[in-house]
Coordinates of C-alpha atoms in Angstrom, one line a residue:
M32 CA 119.0 129.2 175.4
T33 CA 122.5 128.5 176.6
T34 CA 125.6 130.4 175.7
D35 CA 128.7 128.5 174.6
A36 CA 132.2 129.8 175.0
S37 CA 132.9 129.7 171.3
P38 CA 133.9 133.1 170.0
S39 CA 131.7 135.0 167.6
P40 CA 132.9 135.5 164.0
A41 CA 134.7 138.8 163.5
H42 CA 132.3 139.9 160.7
G43 CA 129.8 142.1 162.7
S44 CA 126.6 141.3 164.5
A45 CA 123.6 139.4 163.3
K46 CA 121.7 142.7 163.2
H47 CA 124.3 144.1 160.8
L48 CA 124.2 140.9 158.7
Y49 CA 120.4 141.2 158.5
Q50 CA 120.7 144.7 157.3
R51 CA 123.1 143.6 154.5
H52 CA 120.7 140.7 153.8
Q53 CA 117.8 143.1 153.3
A54 CA 119.9 145.3 151.0
V55 CA 120.7 142.6 148.5
L56 CA 118.2 139.8 148.8
P57 CA 114.5 139.6 147.9
D58 CA 111.9 140.9 150.3
W59 CA 109.9 137.7 149.8
L60 CA 112.8 135.5 151.1
A61 CA 111.4 134.4 154.4
V62 CA 113.5 134.6 157.5
Y63 CA 112.6 133.3 161.0
Y64 CA 112.4 135.5 164.1
A65 CA 112.0 139.2 164.8
D66 CA 115.8 139.3 165.3
P67 CA 117.1 136.7 162.8
I68 CA 120.0 134.5 163.9
E69 CA 123.1 133.3 162.0
L70 CA 123.8 129.6 162.6
T71 CA 127.6 129.0 162.4
H72 CA 128.1 125.4 163.4
G73 CA 126.4 122.3 164.7
E74 CA 127.0 118.9 166.2
G75 CA 124.6 116.0 166.6
R76 CA 121.2 117.6 167.3
H77 CA 122.5 120.9 168.4
V78 CA 123.5 124.1 166.6
W79 CA 125.2 127.4 167.7
D80 CA 124.6 130.9 166.5
A81 CA 127.2 133.7 165.8
E82 CA 126.6 135.0 169.4
G83 CA 127.6 131.6 170.9
N84 CA 124.1 130.6 171.8
K85 CA 123.4 126.9 171.7
Y86 CA 120.1 125.5 170.5
L87 CA 118.5 122.0 170.3
D88 CA 117.5 121.7 166.7
F89 CA 114.0 120.4 166.1
F90 CA 113.7 121.5 162.5
G91 CA 117.0 120.4 160.8
G92 CA 117.2 123.1 158.2
I93 CA 113.6 122.3 157.1
L94 CA 113.8 118.5 157.5
T95 CA 117.2 118.4 155.7
T96 CA 119.7 117.5 158.4
M97 CA 118.3 114.0 158.6
T98 CA 120.9 112.1 160.6
A99 CA 122.9 114.6 162.6
H100 CA 124.9 117.8 162.3
A101 CA 128.5 117.3 161.4
L102 CA 128.0 113.6 161.1
P103 CA 131.6 112.2 160.9
E104 CA 130.8 109.6 158.3
V105 CA 129.3 112.2 155.9
T106 CA 132.0 114.8 156.6
K107 CA 134.7 112.2 155.8
A108 CA 133.0 111.1 152.6
V109 CA 132.7 114.7 151.4
S110 CA 136.3 115.5 152.3
E111 CA 137.7 112.5 150.6
Q112 CA 135.6 113.0 147.5
A113 CA 136.6 116.7 147.3
G114 CA 140.2 115.6 147.3
R115 CA 139.6 113.5 144.2
I116 CA 137.1 115.3 142.0
I117 CA 134.1 117.4 142.9
H118 CA 132.2 117.6 139.7
S119 CA 132.1 116.4 136.1
S120 CA 128.4 116.6 135.0
T121 CA 126.3 113.7 133.7
L122 CA 128.2 113.8 130.4
Y123 CA 130.7 111.4 131.9
L124 CA 130.3 108.2 133.8
N125 CA 130.0 108.8 137.5
R126 CA 130.5 105.9 139.9
P127 CA 129.1 107.5 143.0
M128 CA 125.9 108.5 141.1
V129 CA 125.4 104.9 139.8
D130 CA 126.1 103.5 143.3
L131 CA 123.5 105.7 144.9
A132 CA 121.0 105.2 142.1
E133 CA 121.2 101.5 142.5
R134 CA 120.5 101.7 146.2
I135 CA 117.6 104.1 145.8
A136 CA 116.0 102.2 142.9
K137 CA 116.0 99.1 145.1
L138 CA 114.6 100.9 148.2
S139 CA 111.9 102.7 146.2
G140 CA 109.7 99.6 145.6
I141 CA 109.1 100.6 142.0
P142 CA 109.8 97.8 139.6
D143 CA 112.3 98.2 136.8
A144 CA 113.1 101.6 138.4
R145 CA 115.2 104.4 136.9
V146 CA 116.6 107.3 138.9
F147 CA 117.4 110.8 137.8
F148 CA 119.2 113.1 140.2
T149 CA 118.5 116.8 140.6
T150 CA 119.7 119.5 143.0
S151 CA 116.4 120.1 144.9
G152 CA 112.9 118.9 145.6
T153 CA 111.5 121.7 143.5
E154 CA 113.5 120.4 140.5
A155 CA 112.6 116.8 141.3
N156 CA 108.9 117.7 141.1
D157 CA 109.4 119.7 138.0
T158 CA 111.0 116.7 136.4
A159 CA 108.2 114.4 137.5
L160 CA 105.6 116.7 136.0
L161 CA 107.6 116.8 132.7
L162 CA 107.7 113.0 132.7
A163 CA 104.0 112.6 133.5
T164 CA 102.7 115.2 131.0
A165 CA 105.0 113.8 128.2
Y166 CA 104.1 110.2 128.9
R167 CA 100.3 110.9 129.1
R168 CA 100.3 113.8 126.5
S169 CA 98.2 115.9 128.8
N170 CA 98.9 119.1 130.6
Q171 CA 96.2 118.5 133.3
I172 CA 97.4 117.7 136.8
L173 CA 95.5 116.6 139.8
A174 CA 96.9 118.1 143.1
M175 CA 95.8 118.1 146.7
R176 CA 94.3 121.2 148.4
N177 CA 96.8 122.6 151.0
S178 CA 99.7 121.1 149.1
Y179 CA 103.2 122.4 148.5
H180 CA 105.6 121.2 145.8
G181 CA 108.3 123.8 145.3
R182 CA 109.0 127.3 144.2
S183 CA 109.6 127.0 140.4
F184 CA 107.0 128.3 137.9
T185 CA 105.7 124.8 137.3
S186 CA 105.6 123.6 140.9
V187 CA 104.1 126.8 142.2
G188 CA 101.4 126.4 139.6
I189 CA 100.2 123.1 141.2
T190 CA 100.7 124.2 144.8
G191 CA 97.4 124.2 146.7
N192 CA 98.5 126.5 149.5
K193 CA 97.9 130.2 148.6
G194 CA 100.5 131.4 151.1
W195 CA 103.2 129.7 148.9
S196 CA 101.7 130.3 145.5
P197 CA 102.5 133.8 144.3
T198 CA 100.9 133.5 140.8
S199 CA 98.0 131.7 139.2
L200 CA 99.8 131.6 135.9
S201 CA 101.0 128.1 134.9
P202 CA 101.8 126.0 131.9
L203 CA 99.6 123.3 133.5
Q204 CA 95.9 123.1 134.2
T205 CA 95.5 122.1 137.8
L206 CA 92.5 120.5 139.4
Y207 CA 92.5 120.3 143.2
V208 CA 91.2 117.2 145.1
H209 CA 89.9 116.8 148.6
G210 CA 91.6 114.6 151.2
G211 CA 95.0 116.0 152.3
V212 CA 93.6 117.6 155.5
R213 CA 91.7 115.2 157.7
T214 CA 90.3 117.5 160.4
R215 CA 89.1 120.5 158.3
G216 CA 86.9 120.8 155.2
P217 CA 83.5 119.4 154.2
Y218 CA 84.3 115.8 155.2
A219 CA 86.0 116.4 158.5
D220 CA 83.1 115.1 160.6
L221 CA 83.0 111.7 158.9
D222 CA 84.8 108.6 160.3
D223 CA 87.9 107.5 158.4
A224 CA 86.0 105.0 156.2
G225 CA 83.4 107.7 155.4
F226 CA 86.1 110.3 154.8
I227 CA 87.9 108.1 152.2
A228 CA 84.6 107.1 150.5
A229 CA 83.6 110.8 150.2
C230 CA 87.0 111.8 148.8
V231 CA 87.0 109.0 146.3
A232 CA 83.4 109.9 145.2
D233 CA 84.6 113.5 144.8
L234 CA 87.5 112.4 142.7
E235 CA 85.3 110.2 140.5
D236 CA 82.9 113.0 140.0
L237 CA 85.7 115.4 139.0
L238 CA 87.1 113.0 136.5
G239 CA 83.7 112.7 134.9
H240 CA 83.8 116.3 133.9
V241 CA 87.3 116.7 132.5
R242 CA 89.6 115.1 129.9
P243 CA 91.9 112.5 131.5
P244 CA 94.7 114.2 133.5
A245 CA 98.3 113.2 133.3
A246 CA 98.8 112.4 137.0
L247 CA 97.9 113.0 140.6
I248 CA 100.8 114.5 142.7
A249 CA 100.4 114.2 146.4
E250 CA 102.5 114.4 149.6
P251 CA 101.7 111.4 151.8
I252 CA 102.0 113.9 154.7
Q253 CA 101.7 117.6 153.7
G254 CA 104.8 119.4 154.8
V255 CA 104.4 123.1 154.4
G256 CA 100.7 122.6 154.8
G257 CA 101.2 121.8 158.5
F258 CA 102.1 118.1 158.7
T259 CA 98.5 117.1 157.8
A260 CA 97.6 113.7 156.5
P261 CA 94.6 111.7 155.3
P262 CA 93.6 108.4 156.9
D263 CA 95.9 105.5 155.8
G264 CA 94.6 104.0 152.6
L265 CA 93.2 107.1 151.0
Y266 CA 95.8 107.2 148.2
A267 CA 95.4 103.5 147.7
A268 CA 91.7 104.1 147.0
F269 CA 92.6 107.0 144.7
R270 CA 95.2 104.8 143.0
E271 CA 92.4 102.3 142.1
V272 CA 90.4 105.0 140.4
L273 CA 93.5 106.4 138.7
Q274 CA 94.7 103.0 137.4
E275 CA 91.3 102.4 135.7
R276 CA 91.9 105.5 133.6
G277 CA 95.7 105.2 133.1
I278 CA 96.4 108.3 135.2
L279 CA 99.8 108.3 137.0
W280 CA 100.4 108.7 140.7
I281 CA 103.4 110.8 141.7
A282 CA 104.3 110.5 145.4
D283 CA 106.1 113.7 146.6
E284 CA 108.4 112.2 149.3
V285 CA 110.6 115.3 149.6
Q286 CA 109.7 115.6 153.3
T287 CA 108.3 112.1 154.2
G288 CA 111.0 109.9 152.8
W289 CA 113.9 107.9 154.3
G290 CA 112.1 106.6 157.4
R291 CA 111.1 110.0 158.9
T292 CA 107.5 108.8 159.5
G293 CA 108.8 105.8 161.6
D294 CA 106.2 103.3 160.5
N295 CA 107.4 103.2 156.9
F296 CA 110.5 104.0 154.9
W297 CA 108.4 106.0 152.4
G298 CA 105.2 107.8 153.2
W299 CA 103.4 106.1 150.2
Q300 CA 103.7 102.8 152.0
A301 CA 100.8 103.8 154.3
H302 CA 98.8 103.8 151.1
G303 CA 100.5 101.0 149.2
Q304 CA 97.7 98.4 149.0
N305 CA 97.5 98.9 145.2
G306 CA 101.2 99.0 144.6
P307 CA 103.9 101.7 144.6
P308 CA 103.5 105.0 142.8
D309 CA 104.4 105.4 139.2
I310 CA 106.8 108.2 140.1
L311 CA 108.5 109.1 143.4
T312 CA 110.3 112.3 144.1
F313 CA 112.8 112.8 146.9
A314 CA 115.3 115.4 148.2
K315 CA 116.1 117.1 151.6
G316 CA 117.2 114.4 154.0
I317 CA 119.2 112.1 151.7
G318 CA 122.0 114.7 151.4
N319 CA 122.0 115.7 155.1
G320 CA 122.5 119.2 154.0
M321 CA 124.1 118.6 150.6
S322 CA 122.0 119.6 147.6
I323 CA 120.4 116.4 146.4
G324 CA 117.0 115.7 144.8
G325 CA 115.8 113.1 142.5
V326 CA 113.0 111.2 140.7
V327 CA 112.4 107.5 140.6
A328 CA 110.1 106.1 137.9
R329 CA 109.5 102.8 136.1
A330 CA 111.6 102.6 133.0
E331 CA 108.8 103.1 130.4
V332 CA 107.8 106.4 132.1
M333 CA 111.4 107.7 132.8
N334 CA 112.5 106.9 129.2
C335 CA 109.5 108.5 127.5
L336 CA 111.3 111.7 126.7
D337 CA 112.3 111.8 123.0
S338 CA 115.0 114.5 123.2
N339 CA 118.4 114.8 124.8
S340 CA 119.0 116.0 128.3
I341 CA 121.7 116.3 130.9
S342 CA 122.1 117.6 134.4
T343 CA 125.0 119.9 135.1
F344 CA 124.8 119.7 138.9
G345 CA 122.4 116.8 139.5
G346 CA 124.3 113.7 140.7
T347 CA 127.6 115.6 141.0
Q348 CA 130.2 113.4 142.7
I349 CA 130.6 115.3 146.0
T350 CA 126.8 115.3 146.7
M351 CA 126.6 111.6 145.8
A352 CA 129.4 110.7 148.2
A353 CA 127.5 112.5 150.9
G354 CA 124.2 110.8 150.0
L355 CA 125.8 107.3 150.0
A356 CA 127.5 107.9 153.4
N357 CA 124.3 109.3 154.9
L358 CA 122.1 106.6 153.6
T359 CA 124.5 103.9 154.8
Y360 CA 124.5 105.5 158.3
L361 CA 120.7 105.7 158.4
L362 CA 120.2 102.1 157.5
E363 CA 123.0 100.6 159.6
H364 CA 121.8 102.5 162.7
D365 CA 118.1 101.9 162.1
L366 CA 117.1 105.5 162.3
Q367 CA 113.7 104.7 161.0
G368 CA 113.2 102.5 164.1
N369 CA 114.5 105.4 166.2
A370 CA 112.1 107.8 164.6
R371 CA 109.2 105.4 165.4
R372 CA 110.3 104.9 169.0
V373 CA 111.4 108.3 170.0
G374 CA 108.8 110.1 167.8
G375 CA 106.1 108.0 169.4
L376 CA 107.2 109.1 172.9
L377 CA 107.5 112.7 171.8
I378 CA 104.0 112.8 170.3
E379 CA 102.4 111.4 173.4
R380 CA 104.4 113.8 175.6
L381 CA 103.2 116.7 173.4
R382 CA 99.6 115.5 173.5
A383 CA 99.7 115.4 177.3
I384 CA 100.9 119.0 177.3
A385 CA 98.3 120.0 174.7
A386 CA 95.4 118.5 176.7
Q387 CA 95.9 121.3 179.3
L388 CA 96.1 124.1 176.8
P389 CA 92.9 125.5 175.1
G390 CA 94.9 127.1 172.4
V391 CA 96.1 123.8 170.9
R392 CA 93.6 122.4 168.5
E393 CA 95.5 119.2 167.6
V394 CA 98.9 117.4 167.9
R395 CA 99.3 115.2 164.9
G396 CA 102.0 113.4 163.1
R397 CA 104.0 110.2 162.6
G398 CA 107.5 109.4 163.7
L399 CA 109.6 112.5 163.9
M400 CA 107.3 114.6 161.7
I401 CA 104.9 116.3 164.2
G402 CA 102.6 119.3 163.9
I403 CA 100.9 121.3 166.7
E404 CA 98.0 123.3 165.3
L405 CA 97.1 126.5 167.3
V406 CA 93.8 128.3 167.4
K407 CA 92.5 131.2 169.4
P408 CA 91.2 129.7 172.6
G409 CA 87.5 128.9 172.6
T410 CA 87.3 129.0 168.8
D411 CA 88.3 127.0 165.8
Q412 CA 90.0 130.0 164.3
A413 CA 93.7 129.8 163.3
D414 CA 96.1 131.7 165.4
P415 CA 99.2 132.7 163.3
D416 CA 100.2 135.4 165.8
G417 CA 100.2 132.8 168.6
A418 CA 102.3 130.4 166.5
A419 CA 104.8 133.2 165.8
A420 CA 104.9 134.0 169.5
V421 CA 105.6 130.4 170.4
L422 CA 108.3 130.2 167.8
E423 CA 110.1 133.2 169.4
A424 CA 109.6 131.9 172.9
A425 CA 111.0 128.5 172.0
R426 CA 114.1 130.1 170.5
E427 CA 114.6 132.1 173.6
G428 CA 114.4 128.8 175.5
G429 CA 117.0 127.2 173.3
L430 CA 114.8 125.3 170.9
L431 CA 114.5 125.8 167.1
I432 CA 111.2 124.7 165.5
G433 CA 109.4 125.5 162.3
K434 CA 105.9 126.6 161.4
G435 CA 103.5 126.2 158.5
G436 CA 99.9 125.3 157.7
G437 CA 97.3 126.2 155.2
H438 CA 95.3 128.2 157.6
N439 CA 97.5 131.3 158.1
T440 CA 100.6 129.5 159.2
S441 CA 99.3 128.5 162.6
V442 CA 101.0 125.1 162.9
L443 CA 104.2 124.5 164.8
R444 CA 106.4 122.0 162.9
I445 CA 108.7 119.6 164.7
A446 CA 111.1 117.5 162.7
P447 CA 114.5 116.8 164.4
P448 CA 117.3 114.7 163.0
L449 CA 116.3 111.1 163.1
S450 CA 119.1 110.3 165.6
L451 CA 117.2 112.2 168.4
T452 CA 117.6 110.7 171.8
V453 CA 114.9 110.2 174.4
A454 CA 116.6 112.7 176.7
E455 CA 116.7 115.3 173.9
A456 CA 113.0 114.6 173.1
E457 CA 112.1 115.2 176.7
E458 CA 114.3 118.4 176.8
G459 CA 112.7 119.8 173.7
A460 CA 109.2 119.0 174.9
A461 CA 109.8 120.8 178.2
I462 CA 111.1 123.9 176.4
L463 CA 108.1 123.8 174.1
E464 CA 105.7 123.5 177.0
R465 CA 107.2 126.6 178.7
A466 CA 107.0 128.4 175.4
L467 CA 103.4 127.5 174.9
R468 CA 102.5 128.5 178.5
S469 CA 104.4 131.8 178.3
T470 CA 102.3 133.0 175.4
Q471 CA 98.5 133.5 175.5
F472 CA 97.8 129.9 176.3

């Protein structure tokens, strides 16, 4: 890491702050690093901690700082909106909310789309499940193994990753489907066509034993699950089976949306041969750090609720102003194209590094959404301790990354802001290589 001349805040050390954190916040509130750091400011693709250390940010606040830290266009939009009105709730007409909804509806690919704004991806997925179960009059949900959809009671109940599902209690009956993880599980040895055929056959067999579910919810690329993905076309094949039975498809685009995957603006478009999803959920990157989530659905699905509802904070003016400015910047600067180009170079660089390291099982991903799965050398056994060690070593080298995975958190997650430069990609790869080599690899 490098040390900047910026002074530290006069509020005590990070160690003291962590002691205060532990005294008043839940034990289950995860914090990175043996000695947690306090990030105080950022610019572009870099952030600084309270001690003045500078880091290249390859995780963006969990895929949330989508364009850049302290992006002037977003900062200006937030400041100007704050000088007019910050909030009014959905009980009043809201021009920034309508403006952003119009743009998202058009970009979604869903015909006759309606948009409802929330404050998080969790709440967006909750809303999507409410819509699907009300529309279909069924409390059965299909979800993918190794999936993650949020931390609310409902979304935890459909999450297929036990590390992020603290209770089996749920208002929904969840049925888990094969296919989200290409390189593990009973169909891993098949080629792509065989893998898809086997997963479809499994889905059809499952549906033959249960009453028709309301919907399938799926992340096109599983985020917390370790950036795993099925072959392109799997969800299109699923969609055909679902459409025959009237079952809805919910695409959870909380992590994959807005061009992060490079090849497509939405993750579902890699599986769009049978049309767009019935419901799409989004959050994270659209606000560039401001709290925005939302749901897009065709009108008949969105309008199926027969009681009143509002959102106190969903769609509030200041977050909508940030979202509009951020989306405009992303489109005008073709950050999707940048994710494709720079992400492609970064993936190839990381694969070249991994080829020399027996502890790296796989480098996978698309665009600027990259996972490095670690195993104990000479085995196929997940290595969460190794992943934790690399995370620490990367921080020491001046690079912030994430981790995840359904097999004991043994996947390093890389998801920088989409404005990442080639030079920064090379710098991050070099730091990561040193971190990998400095551990047991």
